[in-house]
Amino acid sequence: MPSPRSFEKTLPALALSLGLLSACPAPGPTDTAKQPDDVAKATALLEASARLPPRAEVVALADQIAVLATKEGAIEEQAKLDVLAADLRARLHRIEGTEADAREALELYAAAARVARGTEAGCRADRARALLLGELAHDASTSYRELYLVKRRQASLAADGKTSACVEALARDLALAQGYRPAGADLAELEREGDKAERTVAAAAGTTSASIVPVASTGSPPADLIVAPMDLKPAKGTAKIEKIEKFAAEGGGRVVIHLSEPTTFQVGTLEADDKTGKDARIYLDIEKATAKGVSREIDVGGAIKRIRSGPREGGARIVLDLSSAMHRRVFYLPEPFRIVIDVSSRPPEQKAPANGPRTVKRVAIDPGHGGHDDGAVGPTGLKEKEVALDVAHRVAPVLAHELGVETLLTRDSDVFVPLEERTARANAFHADLFISIHCNASESGEARGIEVFVLDELKDTSRAAARVAALENGLGVKKGIDAESLDKEMAQIVGRLQSGEIANSSRKLGDLVARATLASFGTRYPDTKDHGLKSAGFYVLLGAEMPAVLFETSFISNPDDEGRLAKADYRQKLADGIVNAVRAYREGK
Ligand SMILES: [Zn+2]
């Protein structure tokens, strides 16, 4: 679970990664000042000559370092700390023979390999895990097998086909274990597994529990973030690929694959090949799926040249031909089942905004609904889509003139824009904030007032909030959708996709939107009820790479609120509220 990270906490970690801490203890609270001691102590305990203190003490130290790892922002450093903790537990196992220590070490190695996939530290963790597995099996052929699979996986991950020191070490390991290489059918089977390991290095096999957003530094190999359903099985029947939507942008893009039913999928990459002239590719193997209904080749433009689709054994394969190697982020939306592939020349980085003034140069304003989608309609026929667009048109010029902020409207007229395209546009625009504008609706028509929503995994699931989300997600309330369980699944996806920093900043912005709007209403609409800041699974906010809120400006389903929403004066006050919230957010309030 991503933990809120403050600048004070990342500072020692950063210093540690630069090798500064051992020479110069970091200033700050006592718990962070202890960190270099722990790392130094653990390192010393791994010396062959070191005598281990009692087990409980070593376990506590390993746990402490594993906690440090979760606070670390740079993936390689995080992996190194995990490996350090794992090495301690492995050493305990070797001396005391405790099974729990071996298990813990294996998990820590796996976590490090996962988080730092494609880096030297990730490879080292993967190798350490394979060696320990062989050791535990007391069987050299298991060692050979595990090392072989790691080598295949890591060699294909190594950037530009360059051989890393770790891959070379793996080759030496294998040469030493050559006598235990399987033969005949067993060897063929192992090679097939190796092919699979290579193809699906970024396998979204549903077992990944990547809760930490990889933060890759510039110049590192492409980073991945893959969120697949946790406990999904392949489709029972055939999952039909019904539609492939594309969004093209310079330096990025998004592809959304709509399926008739949920199924499992795996993701892989292939490097560009100068000899054959083949582009860098991302592919998605969707089990039990058929691509019969969609064109075999779709031109996109920008970073994604084209999308190709076709059958493969056991399902369908979708291939994205890229203009260069790209960072990937793949996630899914549950209802209806869709797989979203984001590619970007920038890593899927979600920075922790520092305290004090924040950078807000670009703001994406998202007027809800549009075109055939009216949104909610009031008792006298006022449409949510009209109010949302008009408020957005009042916000954008003021943001530009008064705050000097560049703005993007996800729609500028009465047109339909799919929910997934809205965040894709905001991401491509490199927006610093995303504000979605809507009107609320209640069943009885009695409710009034303002309500602001964010996406957060640490949410208190409320039926009412889940219902609002289902409505805004275009699912209605009478289609047999279980809004609450859908909302819980969305919270899970959010937890794995979005960093804690983004959630915190979204809450801050949401709080400011509510407060600034009430202040803007002032004495003119003093009776406005504030329903507070809530969290629910809104599709339109999922996948935003910046703090994002959904503002329910008032209840269009209530005759009095509808009357106000129809007035220019009220809409202007709403717009002023949003502008003042952005201003306050930028000033660090
Ligand atoms: Zn709406």
Coordinates of C-alpha atoms and ligand atoms in Angstrom, one line a residue:
M1 CA 0.0 0.0 0.0
P2 CA 1.6 3.3 -1.0
S3 CA 2.2 5.3 2.1
P4 CA 2.0 9.1 2.2
R5 CA 5.5 10.3 1.6
S6 CA 6.7 13.7 2.7
F7 CA 9.7 15.5 1.5
E8 CA 11.4 15.1 4.9
K9 CA 11.0 11.3 4.6
T10 CA 12.4 11.1 1.1
L11 CA 15.4 13.2 1.8
P12 CA 17.4 10.7 3.8
A13 CA 16.5 8.0 1.3
L14 CA 17.8 10.2 -1.5
A15 CA 21.0 11.0 0.4
L16 CA 21.4 7.2 1.0
S17 CA 21.1 6.6 -2.6
L18 CA 23.8 9.1 -3.3
G19 CA 26.0 7.5 -0.7
L20 CA 25.9 10.6 1.4
L21 CA 24.4 9.3 4.6
S22 CA 27.2 7.2 6.0
A23 CA 29.5 10.3 6.0
C24 CA 26.9 12.8 7.0
P25 CA 23.9 11.8 9.2
A26 CA 20.7 13.4 7.9
P27 CA 19.1 16.1 9.9
G28 CA 15.5 15.4 11.0
P29 CA 13.4 13.4 13.3
T30 CA 15.1 10.7 15.4
D31 CA 13.5 7.8 13.5
T32 CA 14.9 8.9 10.2
A33 CA 18.3 9.7 11.8
K34 CA 18.5 6.0 12.8
Q35 CA 18.2 4.8 9.3
P36 CA 21.8 4.8 8.2
D37 CA 22.7 2.9 11.4
D38 CA 20.3 0.2 10.5
V39 CA 21.7 -0.2 7.0
A40 CA 25.3 -0.2 8.2
K41 CA 24.5 -2.7 10.9
A42 CA 22.7 -5.0 8.5
T43 CA 25.6 -4.8 6.0
A44 CA 28.1 -5.6 8.7
L45 CA 26.0 -8.6 9.8
L46 CA 26.3 -10.1 6.3
E47 CA 30.1 -10.3 6.6
A48 CA 31.1 -13.9 6.6
S49 CA 33.0 -13.4 9.9
A50 CA 30.1 -11.6 11.6
R51 CA 28.3 -13.3 14.6
L52 CA 24.6 -12.9 14.5
P53 CA 22.7 -11.5 17.5
P54 CA 19.6 -13.4 18.8
R55 CA 17.1 -14.1 16.0
A56 CA 14.4 -11.7 17.2
E57 CA 16.9 -8.8 17.0
V58 CA 17.9 -9.8 13.4
V59 CA 14.3 -10.1 12.4
A60 CA 13.5 -6.7 13.8
L61 CA 16.4 -5.2 11.9
A62 CA 15.3 -6.8 8.7
D63 CA 11.8 -5.6 9.2
Q64 CA 13.1 -2.1 9.9
I65 CA 15.0 -2.1 6.6
A66 CA 12.0 -3.5 4.7
V67 CA 10.0 -0.6 6.1
L68 CA 12.7 1.8 4.9
A69 CA 12.4 0.2 1.4
T70 CA 8.7 1.1 1.3
K71 CA 9.5 4.8 2.0
E72 CA 12.2 4.9 -0.7
G73 CA 11.3 6.7 -3.9
A74 CA 13.9 5.5 -6.3
I75 CA 13.1 1.9 -7.5
E76 CA 16.7 0.7 -7.6
E77 CA 17.3 1.9 -4.0
Q78 CA 14.1 0.4 -2.9
A79 CA 15.2 -2.9 -4.4
K80 CA 18.6 -2.7 -2.8
L81 CA 17.0 -2.2 0.7
D82 CA 14.6 -5.2 0.1
V83 CA 17.6 -7.3 -1.0
L84 CA 19.5 -6.3 2.1
A85 CA 16.5 -7.3 4.3
A86 CA 16.2 -10.5 2.3
D87 CA 19.9 -11.3 2.7
L88 CA 19.6 -11.0 6.5
R89 CA 16.7 -13.4 6.6
A90 CA 18.4 -15.8 4.2
R91 CA 21.5 -15.7 6.5
L92 CA 19.3 -16.5 9.5
H93 CA 17.9 -19.4 7.6
R94 CA 21.3 -20.8 6.7
I95 CA 22.5 -20.6 10.3
E96 CA 19.3 -21.6 12.2
G97 CA 17.4 -23.5 9.6
T98 CA 14.2 -21.6 10.2
E99 CA 11.7 -22.0 7.4
A100 CA 9.9 -18.7 8.1
D101 CA 13.1 -16.8 7.4
A102 CA 13.6 -18.6 4.0
R103 CA 10.0 -17.8 3.0
E104 CA 10.4 -14.2 4.0
A105 CA 13.7 -13.9 2.1
L106 CA 12.1 -15.3 -1.0
E107 CA 9.2 -12.8 -0.8
L108 CA 11.5 -9.9 -0.3
Y109 CA 13.7 -11.0 -3.2
A110 CA 10.6 -11.3 -5.4
A111 CA 9.3 -7.9 -4.3
A112 CA 12.6 -6.3 -5.2
A113 CA 12.8 -8.1 -8.6
R114 CA 9.3 -6.9 -9.3
V115 CA 9.6 -3.3 -8.3
A116 CA 13.0 -2.8 -10.0
R117 CA 12.2 -4.9 -13.1
G118 CA 14.6 -4.1 -15.9
T119 CA 17.3 -2.7 -13.6
E120 CA 20.5 -4.2 -12.4
A121 CA 19.2 -4.3 -8.8
G122 CA 16.1 -6.1 -10.0
C123 CA 18.1 -8.7 -11.8
R124 CA 20.3 -9.3 -8.7
A125 CA 17.3 -9.8 -6.6
D126 CA 15.8 -12.3 -9.1
R127 CA 19.1 -14.2 -9.2
A128 CA 19.4 -14.3 -5.4
R129 CA 15.9 -15.7 -5.3
A130 CA 16.7 -18.5 -7.8
L131 CA 19.8 -19.4 -5.8
L132 CA 17.9 -19.6 -2.6
L133 CA 15.2 -21.7 -4.2
G134 CA 17.8 -24.2 -5.4
E135 CA 19.3 -24.3 -1.9
L136 CA 16.0 -25.0 -0.3
A137 CA 15.3 -27.8 -2.7
H138 CA 18.7 -29.4 -1.9
D139 CA 18.8 -30.2 -5.6
A140 CA 21.2 -28.8 -8.2
S141 CA 18.8 -29.5 -11.0
T142 CA 16.3 -27.1 -9.4
S143 CA 19.0 -24.5 -9.2
Y144 CA 19.7 -25.0 -12.9
R145 CA 16.1 -24.7 -13.8
E146 CA 15.5 -21.5 -11.7
L147 CA 18.7 -19.8 -12.8
Y148 CA 17.9 -20.7 -16.4
L149 CA 14.5 -19.1 -16.2
V150 CA 15.9 -16.0 -14.5
K151 CA 18.5 -15.6 -17.2
R152 CA 16.0 -15.8 -20.0
R153 CA 13.8 -13.3 -18.3
Q154 CA 16.6 -10.9 -17.3
A155 CA 18.4 -11.1 -20.7
S156 CA 15.2 -10.0 -22.5
L157 CA 14.7 -7.2 -20.0
A158 CA 18.2 -5.8 -20.4
A159 CA 18.1 -2.6 -22.3
D160 CA 19.1 -2.5 -25.9
G161 CA 20.2 -6.1 -25.8
K162 CA 23.2 -5.1 -23.7
T163 CA 24.5 -7.7 -21.4
S164 CA 24.6 -6.5 -17.8
A165 CA 27.0 -7.7 -15.1
C166 CA 24.1 -9.6 -13.5
V167 CA 23.2 -11.5 -16.7
E168 CA 26.9 -12.4 -17.1
A169 CA 26.9 -13.7 -13.5
L170 CA 23.8 -15.8 -14.4
A171 CA 25.6 -17.2 -17.4
R172 CA 28.5 -18.2 -15.1
D173 CA 26.1 -19.8 -12.6
L174 CA 24.6 -21.8 -15.4
A175 CA 28.0 -22.9 -16.7
L176 CA 28.8 -24.2 -13.2
A177 CA 25.5 -26.1 -13.0
Q178 CA 25.8 -27.4 -16.5
G179 CA 26.0 -31.0 -15.3
Y180 CA 22.5 -30.7 -13.9
R181 CA 21.0 -29.5 -17.2
P182 CA 17.9 -31.6 -17.9
A183 CA 17.8 -33.7 -21.1
G184 CA 15.4 -34.8 -23.7
A185 CA 11.7 -33.9 -23.1
D186 CA 12.5 -32.2 -19.8
L187 CA 14.9 -29.9 -21.6
A188 CA 12.4 -29.1 -24.3
E189 CA 9.9 -28.3 -21.6
L190 CA 12.3 -26.0 -19.8
E191 CA 13.1 -24.2 -23.0
R192 CA 9.4 -23.7 -23.7
E193 CA 9.1 -22.2 -20.2
G194 CA 12.1 -20.0 -21.0
D195 CA 10.4 -18.8 -24.1
K196 CA 7.3 -18.0 -22.0
A197 CA 9.4 -16.2 -19.3
E198 CA 11.0 -14.1 -22.0
R199 CA 7.8 -13.3 -23.7
T200 CA 5.9 -12.4 -20.6
V201 CA 8.5 -10.6 -18.6
A202 CA 5.9 -8.1 -17.7
A203 CA 3.3 -10.8 -17.2
A204 CA 0.1 -9.5 -15.7
A205 CA -0.8 -12.9 -14.5
G206 CA -2.9 -11.5 -11.8
T207 CA -0.4 -12.5 -9.2
T208 CA 1.5 -9.2 -9.3
S209 CA 0.7 -7.2 -6.2
A210 CA 2.6 -4.2 -7.4
S211 CA 1.3 -1.6 -5.0
I212 CA 4.2 0.7 -5.5
V213 CA 4.3 2.9 -8.5
P214 CA 7.7 2.6 -10.1
V215 CA 9.4 5.9 -10.3
A216 CA 12.1 5.6 -12.9
S217 CA 14.7 8.2 -13.3
T218 CA 15.4 9.7 -16.8
G219 CA 17.5 7.5 -19.0
S220 CA 16.5 4.3 -17.4
P221 CA 14.9 1.5 -19.4
P222 CA 11.1 1.8 -19.8
A223 CA 9.2 1.2 -16.7
D224 CA 6.0 -0.8 -16.4
L225 CA 3.0 -0.7 -14.2
I226 CA 0.5 -3.4 -14.8
V227 CA -2.7 -3.8 -12.9
A228 CA -4.6 -7.0 -13.8
P229 CA -7.6 -8.4 -11.9
M230 CA -6.4 -10.2 -8.7
D231 CA -8.5 -13.3 -8.8
L232 CA -9.8 -13.6 -12.3
K233 CA -9.9 -16.8 -14.3
P234 CA -9.9 -16.9 -18.1
A235 CA -13.4 -16.3 -19.6
K236 CA -15.7 -19.3 -19.5
G237 CA -16.9 -18.8 -23.0
T238 CA -15.3 -16.6 -25.6
A239 CA -14.5 -13.0 -24.7
K240 CA -15.3 -11.0 -27.8
I241 CA -13.2 -8.0 -28.5
E242 CA -16.0 -5.6 -29.3
K243 CA -14.2 -2.4 -29.9
I244 CA -10.7 -0.9 -29.9
E245 CA -10.5 2.8 -29.1
K246 CA -7.4 4.8 -29.7
F247 CA -6.1 8.1 -28.5
A248 CA -3.1 9.4 -30.3
A249 CA -0.7 12.0 -28.8
E250 CA 2.9 13.1 -29.4
G251 CA 5.1 11.2 -27.0
G252 CA 2.3 9.0 -25.8
G253 CA -1.1 7.5 -26.4
R254 CA -3.8 5.3 -25.0
V255 CA -5.6 2.2 -26.4
V256 CA -8.7 0.8 -24.8
I257 CA -9.8 -2.7 -25.6
H258 CA -13.5 -3.4 -24.9
L259 CA -14.4 -7.1 -24.2
S260 CA -17.7 -8.8 -23.9
E261 CA -16.6 -10.5 -20.7
P262 CA -13.8 -10.4 -18.2
T263 CA -10.7 -12.6 -18.9
T264 CA -7.0 -12.8 -18.1
F265 CA -4.3 -11.2 -20.1
Q266 CA -0.5 -11.0 -20.2
V267 CA 1.7 -8.1 -21.4
G268 CA 5.1 -8.3 -23.1
T269 CA 7.5 -6.1 -25.0
L270 CA 9.8 -6.6 -27.9
E271 CA 12.7 -4.3 -28.7
A272 CA 13.0 -2.6 -32.1
D273 CA 15.2 -4.7 -34.4
D274 CA 17.4 -2.7 -36.7
K275 CA 18.3 -5.7 -38.8
T276 CA 14.7 -6.6 -39.7
G277 CA 13.5 -3.0 -39.5
K278 CA 10.8 -4.0 -37.0
D279 CA 9.5 -1.4 -34.6
A280 CA 9.4 -1.6 -30.8
R281 CA 6.3 -3.4 -29.9
I282 CA 4.0 -4.0 -26.9
Y283 CA 1.7 -7.0 -27.1
L284 CA -1.2 -8.1 -25.1
D285 CA -2.2 -11.8 -25.1
I286 CA -5.8 -12.0 -24.1
E287 CA -6.9 -15.5 -23.1
K288 CA -10.1 -17.0 -24.5
A289 CA -10.6 -13.9 -26.6
T290 CA -11.5 -13.4 -30.2
A291 CA -10.6 -10.4 -32.4
K292 CA -12.9 -11.4 -35.2
G293 CA -15.1 -8.3 -35.0
V294 CA -12.4 -5.7 -35.2
S295 CA -10.1 -4.6 -38.0
R296 CA -6.8 -6.4 -38.1
E297 CA -4.9 -3.2 -38.5
I298 CA -5.7 0.2 -37.2
D299 CA -3.5 3.3 -37.8
V300 CA -3.1 5.5 -34.8
G301 CA -0.3 8.1 -35.2
G302 CA 2.0 9.8 -32.7
A303 CA 3.8 7.4 -30.4
I304 CA 1.7 4.5 -31.4
K305 CA 2.0 3.8 -35.1
R306 CA -0.7 1.1 -35.4
I307 CA -2.6 -1.5 -33.6
R308 CA -2.7 -5.0 -35.0
S309 CA -4.9 -7.8 -33.8
G310 CA -5.3 -11.4 -34.6
P311 CA -5.8 -14.9 -33.3
R312 CA -3.2 -16.8 -31.3
E313 CA -3.2 -20.1 -29.5
G314 CA -5.7 -20.0 -26.7
G315 CA -7.0 -16.5 -27.5
A316 CA -6.2 -13.2 -29.3
R317 CA -3.1 -11.1 -29.5
I318 CA -3.1 -7.3 -29.8
V319 CA 0.2 -5.7 -30.9
L320 CA 1.0 -2.0 -30.7
D321 CA 3.8 -0.9 -33.0
L322 CA 5.6 2.0 -31.4
S323 CA 7.7 4.8 -32.8
S324 CA 10.3 4.1 -30.1
A325 CA 10.6 2.2 -26.8
M326 CA 8.0 3.6 -24.4
H327 CA 7.0 3.3 -20.8
R328 CA 3.9 1.2 -20.4
R329 CA 1.0 1.2 -18.0
V330 CA -1.7 -1.3 -18.4
F331 CA -4.8 -1.5 -16.2
Y332 CA -8.4 -2.6 -16.5
L333 CA -11.9 -1.3 -15.9
P334 CA -14.3 -3.8 -14.5
E335 CA -17.8 -3.0 -15.9
P336 CA -18.0 -3.3 -18.8
F337 CA -14.6 -5.1 -18.9
R338 CA -12.0 -3.0 -20.7
I339 CA -8.2 -3.1 -20.8
V340 CA -6.4 0.2 -21.0
I341 CA -2.9 0.5 -22.4
D342 CA -1.1 3.8 -21.8
V343 CA 2.3 4.4 -23.4
S344 CA 4.4 7.4 -22.8
S345 CA 7.9 8.7 -23.4
R346 CA 7.8 9.8 -19.8
P347 CA 7.9 7.2 -17.0
P348 CA 4.6 6.8 -15.1
E349 CA 6.0 9.1 -12.5
Q350 CA 3.8 10.5 -9.8
K351 CA 5.7 13.0 -7.9
A352 CA 5.1 14.1 -4.3
P353 CA 4.3 17.7 -4.4
A354 CA 6.4 19.5 -1.8
N355 CA 4.8 21.5 1.0
G356 CA 4.5 25.2 0.3
P357 CA 3.8 26.6 -3.2
R358 CA 3.0 24.0 -5.8
T359 CA 3.6 24.0 -9.5
V360 CA 0.4 24.5 -11.4
K361 CA 1.1 25.5 -15.0
R362 CA -1.5 23.5 -16.8
V363 CA -5.0 22.5 -15.7
A364 CA -7.4 20.1 -17.5
I365 CA -11.1 21.0 -17.1
D366 CA -13.4 18.2 -17.8
P367 CA -17.1 19.2 -18.5
G368 CA -19.0 16.0 -17.8
H369 CA -21.1 14.1 -20.4
G370 CA -22.0 15.7 -23.8
G371 CA -23.4 14.7 -27.2
H372 CA -25.9 11.8 -26.8
D373 CA -25.1 11.6 -23.1
D374 CA -27.1 14.4 -21.4
G375 CA -26.1 13.4 -17.9
A376 CA -28.7 14.0 -15.3
V377 CA -31.8 16.0 -16.3
G378 CA -33.6 18.3 -13.9
P379 CA -37.4 18.4 -13.3
T380 CA -37.9 21.2 -15.8
G381 CA -35.5 19.7 -18.3
L382 CA -32.2 21.4 -17.6
K383 CA -29.4 19.1 -18.8
E384 CA -26.2 18.4 -16.7
K385 CA -24.1 18.4 -19.9
E386 CA -25.1 22.1 -20.6
V387 CA -24.4 23.3 -17.1
A388 CA -21.0 21.5 -17.0
L389 CA -19.9 23.0 -20.3
D390 CA -21.0 26.5 -19.4
V391 CA -19.2 26.4 -16.0
A392 CA -16.1 25.1 -17.7
H393 CA -16.2 27.9 -20.3
R394 CA -16.3 30.4 -17.4
V395 CA -13.4 28.7 -15.6
A396 CA -10.9 28.4 -18.4
P397 CA -10.4 32.0 -19.5
V398 CA -10.1 33.3 -15.9
L399 CA -7.5 30.6 -15.1
A400 CA -5.6 31.8 -18.1
H401 CA -5.9 35.6 -17.5
E402 CA -5.7 35.8 -13.7
L403 CA -3.4 32.9 -13.0
G404 CA -1.5 32.6 -16.2
V405 CA -2.4 28.9 -16.3
E406 CA -2.7 27.0 -19.6
T407 CA -6.0 25.1 -19.8
L408 CA -7.3 22.2 -21.7
L409 CA -11.0 21.5 -22.0
T410 CA -11.6 17.7 -22.6
R411 CA -14.6 18.8 -24.7
D412 CA -15.3 22.3 -26.0
S413 CA -18.7 21.8 -27.4
D414 CA -21.7 19.5 -27.1
V415 CA -19.9 16.3 -28.2
F416 CA -19.6 12.9 -26.7
V417 CA -16.1 12.1 -25.4
P418 CA -15.5 8.6 -23.8
L419 CA -14.5 8.6 -20.1
E420 CA -11.2 6.9 -20.8
E421 CA -10.3 9.6 -23.4
R422 CA -10.7 12.4 -20.9
T423 CA -7.8 11.4 -18.6
A424 CA -5.8 10.3 -21.7
R425 CA -6.1 13.9 -23.0
A426 CA -5.1 15.4 -19.6
N427 CA -2.1 13.0 -19.4
A428 CA -1.0 13.9 -22.9
F429 CA -1.4 17.6 -22.0
H430 CA 0.8 17.0 -19.0
A431 CA -1.8 18.7 -16.8
D432 CA -0.9 19.4 -13.2
L433 CA -4.5 19.2 -12.1
F434 CA -7.7 17.6 -13.4
I435 CA -11.1 18.9 -12.5
S436 CA -14.2 17.2 -13.7
I437 CA -17.5 19.2 -13.5
H438 CA -20.8 17.6 -13.0
C439 CA -24.3 18.0 -11.5
N440 CA -25.6 15.6 -8.8
A441 CA -28.8 13.7 -8.8
S442 CA -30.7 11.9 -6.0
E443 CA -33.5 9.4 -6.2
S444 CA -36.0 11.3 -4.1
G445 CA -35.1 14.7 -5.6
E446 CA -34.8 16.2 -2.1
A447 CA -31.0 16.4 -1.7
R448 CA -29.3 19.7 -2.3
G449 CA -25.8 21.2 -2.1
I450 CA -22.3 20.6 -3.2
E451 CA -20.2 17.4 -3.0
V452 CA -16.6 16.7 -4.1
F453 CA -15.2 13.3 -4.9
V454 CA -11.7 11.9 -5.3
L455 CA -10.3 8.5 -6.0
D456 CA -8.7 6.9 -3.0
E457 CA -8.1 3.3 -2.0
L458 CA -8.3 4.3 1.7
K459 CA -12.0 5.0 1.4
D460 CA -15.0 4.5 3.5
T461 CA -17.3 2.8 1.1
S462 CA -20.7 4.4 1.3
R463 CA -23.7 3.2 -0.6
A464 CA -24.6 6.7 -1.6
A465 CA -21.2 7.5 -3.0
A466 CA -21.1 4.2 -4.9
R467 CA -24.4 5.1 -6.4
V468 CA -23.2 8.5 -7.6
A469 CA -20.1 6.8 -9.1
A470 CA -22.3 4.2 -10.9
L471 CA -24.4 7.0 -12.4
E472 CA -21.4 9.0 -13.5
N473 CA -19.8 5.8 -14.9
G474 CA -22.8 5.5 -17.2
L475 CA -24.0 2.4 -15.6
G476 CA -27.3 3.7 -14.3
V477 CA -28.8 2.1 -11.2
K478 CA -31.3 -0.4 -12.6
K479 CA -29.1 -2.5 -14.8
G480 CA -28.4 -5.2 -12.2
I481 CA -25.0 -3.7 -11.4
D482 CA -23.9 -4.2 -7.8
A483 CA -22.6 -0.6 -7.3
E484 CA -21.0 -1.3 -4.0
S485 CA -18.9 -4.3 -5.0
L486 CA -18.0 -2.5 -8.2
D487 CA -16.9 0.4 -6.0
K488 CA -14.8 -1.9 -3.8
E489 CA -13.0 -3.4 -6.9
M490 CA -12.3 0.1 -8.2
A491 CA -10.8 1.0 -4.8
Q492 CA -8.5 -2.0 -5.2
I493 CA -7.5 -0.9 -8.7
V494 CA -6.9 2.6 -7.5
G495 CA -4.7 1.3 -4.7
R496 CA -2.4 -0.5 -7.2
L497 CA -2.4 2.2 -9.8
Q498 CA -2.3 5.5 -8.0
S499 CA 0.4 6.6 -5.6
G500 CA -0.5 7.8 -2.1
E501 CA 0.9 11.3 -3.0
I502 CA -1.6 11.7 -5.8
A503 CA -4.5 10.7 -3.5
N504 CA -3.3 13.1 -0.8
S505 CA -3.0 16.0 -3.2
S506 CA -6.4 15.2 -4.8
R507 CA -7.9 15.4 -1.3
K508 CA -6.3 18.7 -0.7
L509 CA -7.6 20.1 -4.0
G510 CA -11.0 18.6 -3.4
D511 CA -11.2 20.2 0.0
L512 CA -10.2 23.6 -1.4
V513 CA -12.8 23.3 -4.2
A514 CA -15.6 22.8 -1.6
R515 CA -14.3 25.6 0.7
A516 CA -13.7 28.1 -2.1
T517 CA -17.1 27.5 -3.6
L518 CA -18.9 28.0 -0.3
A519 CA -16.9 31.2 0.1
S520 CA -17.8 32.3 -3.4
F521 CA -21.5 31.7 -2.7
G522 CA -21.0 33.8 0.5
T523 CA -24.1 35.7 1.6
R524 CA -25.9 35.3 -1.7
Y525 CA -26.5 31.5 -1.3
P526 CA -25.7 31.1 2.4
D527 CA -28.0 28.0 2.8
T528 CA -25.8 25.8 0.6
K529 CA -25.2 22.4 2.1
D530 CA -21.7 21.0 2.0
H531 CA -21.8 17.2 1.7
G532 CA -18.1 17.1 2.2
L533 CA -15.2 15.3 0.5
K534 CA -15.8 11.7 -0.5
S535 CA -14.1 8.9 -2.3
A536 CA -15.7 6.7 -4.9
G537 CA -14.7 4.7 -8.0
F538 CA -15.2 7.2 -10.9
Y539 CA -13.9 5.9 -14.2
V540 CA -13.2 9.4 -15.4
L541 CA -10.6 9.9 -12.7
L542 CA -8.9 6.6 -13.0
G543 CA -5.5 6.7 -14.8
A544 CA -5.0 10.4 -14.3
E545 CA -1.4 11.1 -13.6
M546 CA -2.1 14.2 -11.7
P547 CA -4.3 15.2 -8.7
A548 CA -7.9 14.8 -9.9
V549 CA -11.3 15.7 -8.4
L550 CA -14.9 15.4 -9.5
F551 CA -17.0 18.3 -8.5
E552 CA -20.8 17.7 -8.2
T553 CA -21.8 21.4 -8.4
S554 CA -25.3 21.0 -7.1
F555 CA -28.3 18.6 -7.3
I556 CA -30.0 19.1 -10.7
S557 CA -32.6 16.7 -9.6
N558 CA -33.9 19.2 -6.9
P559 CA -36.2 22.0 -8.2
D560 CA -34.5 24.7 -6.1
D561 CA -30.9 23.6 -7.0
E562 CA -32.0 23.2 -10.7
G563 CA -33.4 26.8 -10.6
R564 CA -30.0 28.1 -9.3
L565 CA -28.0 26.0 -11.8
A566 CA -30.0 27.6 -14.6
K567 CA -28.8 31.1 -13.6
A568 CA -25.7 32.7 -15.0
D569 CA -24.9 34.3 -11.6
Y570 CA -24.8 30.9 -9.9
R571 CA -22.7 29.3 -12.6
Q572 CA -20.3 32.2 -12.3
K573 CA -20.0 31.7 -8.6
L574 CA -19.2 28.1 -9.1
A575 CA -16.6 29.0 -11.7
D576 CA -15.0 31.5 -9.3
G577 CA -14.9 28.8 -6.6
I578 CA -13.0 26.5 -8.9
V579 CA -10.5 29.3 -9.9
N580 CA -9.9 30.3 -6.3
A581 CA -9.4 26.7 -5.3
V582 CA -6.7 26.3 -8.0
R583 CA -5.1 29.6 -6.8
A584 CA -5.1 28.4 -3.2
Y585 CA -3.7 25.0 -4.2
R586 CA -0.9 26.7 -6.1
E587 CA -0.1 28.9 -3.1
G588 CA 0.3 25.8 -1.0
K589 CA -2.8 26.4 1.2
Ligands
ZN1 ZN -22.2 13.7 -14.4

